[in-house]
Amino acid sequence: MYDVIVIGGGPAGLSAALNFGRGLKETLVIDAGEPRNKVAEVSNGFLTQDDISPYEFREKARKDVLKYDNVSLTNDRVTDINKDGEDFIISTELDEFKSRQVLLATGLKEETPDIENFDEFYGTSAFYCPWCDGYELKGKRIAVMADEDSTSNLVMLIANWSDDLIICTDGKSLLNDEDKAMLKNKGFDYNESPVSKMVGSDGMLEKLEFEDGTSEVVEGMFAKMNWETDFEFLETLGPDREDDGGLRTNPVGETSVKGLFTAGETKTGVSSQLINAAASGADVAKSMMIGLMKEEF
Ligand SMILES: Cc1cc2nc3c(=O)[nH]c(=O)nc-3n(C[C@H](O)[C@H](O)[C@H](O)COP(=O)(O)OP(=O)(O)OC[C@H]3O[C@@H](n4cnc5c(N)ncnc54)[C@H](O)[C@@H]3O)c2cc1C
């Protein structure tokens, strides 16, 4: 029986596990090994860890955590969680485990734009987060692919790094009159025909082809993604959801199921950065331990 099972070994889960280790709690991290940034060549913006490969970051983090004898890690995927009285039964593809508390640090499920070849460029010259990758594309010819709710905000952000922008859409979310007026005023090009194909080599984007037969030379892209936390393994427990589908939690990350907590991007339901996810994992772990300590005292 573990005190805590952490599901997900990204920065949120491993930062939590580091704190559980130091708090003398018997802890198991179960990680399917597919962090959202697995497509990225480098990760930026984490103090002392700037410009590091996501793989190296994860290996260093795992090493920190596994120094503590009371923390172990298994490479496996959780398929179901059930309650047994106050405790949790966690089923995985390979095994079954029991714990007093569970921390969901499973990140986000990400839906990328439906464009031919998108995956060839995602993480090397096509991105969604300007805070992570804007610096690398500064001054370049950048395509910005947003939807009707995000165009003005995304264009305003990306314009910080380059004034050579072409705004495109998925063909379904067309630009509204206000956005068109703003783009004209700022001197940015746009094409409302859906992008049909991305062209380039070695991960470096060179051209966008549009369904209307035109094309645009570009050197990079920022595109809006869709994210959700609707993981199948949560179906049995069915924690309460907000109207937007995100998990309903109290400020310290506890869901409507007592003892089931969330941290990192699973808690916020939106994309952030490694440093935010790690901080969230550390914060939530301490709140969880205070609960255990109160029970034990
Ligand atoms: C292309 C790209 C570039 C990025 N660049 C940067 C950058 O430069 N700087 C930066 O700070 N951030 C960057 N990010 C964002 C960063 O990846 C996230 O902020 C961070 O990974 C979130 O951490 P997390 O711990 O919440 O989730 P994740 O890192 O996604 O970790 C979740 C973990 O849970 C595991 N998991 C999921 N389901 C299960 C299950 N059923 N059983 C077991 N394990 C499971 C996954 O396999 C994964 O290992 C980038 C993201 C992308 C997509």
mmCIF file of C-alpha atoms in Angstrom, residues 9 18 67 72 116 145 156 159 221 244 247 281 295:
data_model
loop_
_atom_site.group_PDB
_atom_site.id
_atom_site.type_symbol
_atom_site.label_atom_id
_atom_site.label_comp_id
_atom_site.label_asym_id
_atom_site.label_seq_id
_atom_site.Cartn_x
_atom_site.Cartn_y
_atom_site.Cartn_z
ATOM 1 C CA GLY A 9 6.020 11.622 -14.768
ATOM 2 C CA LEU A 18 10.483 14.912 -5.161
ATOM 3 C CA LYS A 67 17.568 9.352 -4.982
ATOM 4 C CA SER A 72 9.825 4.353 -7.062
ATOM 5 C CA GLU A 116 -1.047 17.627 -44.241
ATOM 6 C CA MET A 145 -3.081 30.168 -37.441
ATOM 7 C CA MET A 156 -0.843 40.747 -30.758
ATOM 8 C CA ALA A 159 3.866 40.639 -33.285
ATOM 9 C CA MET A 221 4.281 28.954 -37.703
ATOM 10 C CA ASP A 244 -15.766 23.774 -20.189
ATOM 11 C CA LEU A 247 -11.696 18.968 -13.849
ATOM 12 C CA GLY A 281 3.356 19.745 -8.538
ATOM 13 C CA GLU A 295 -4.764 11.851 9.648
#
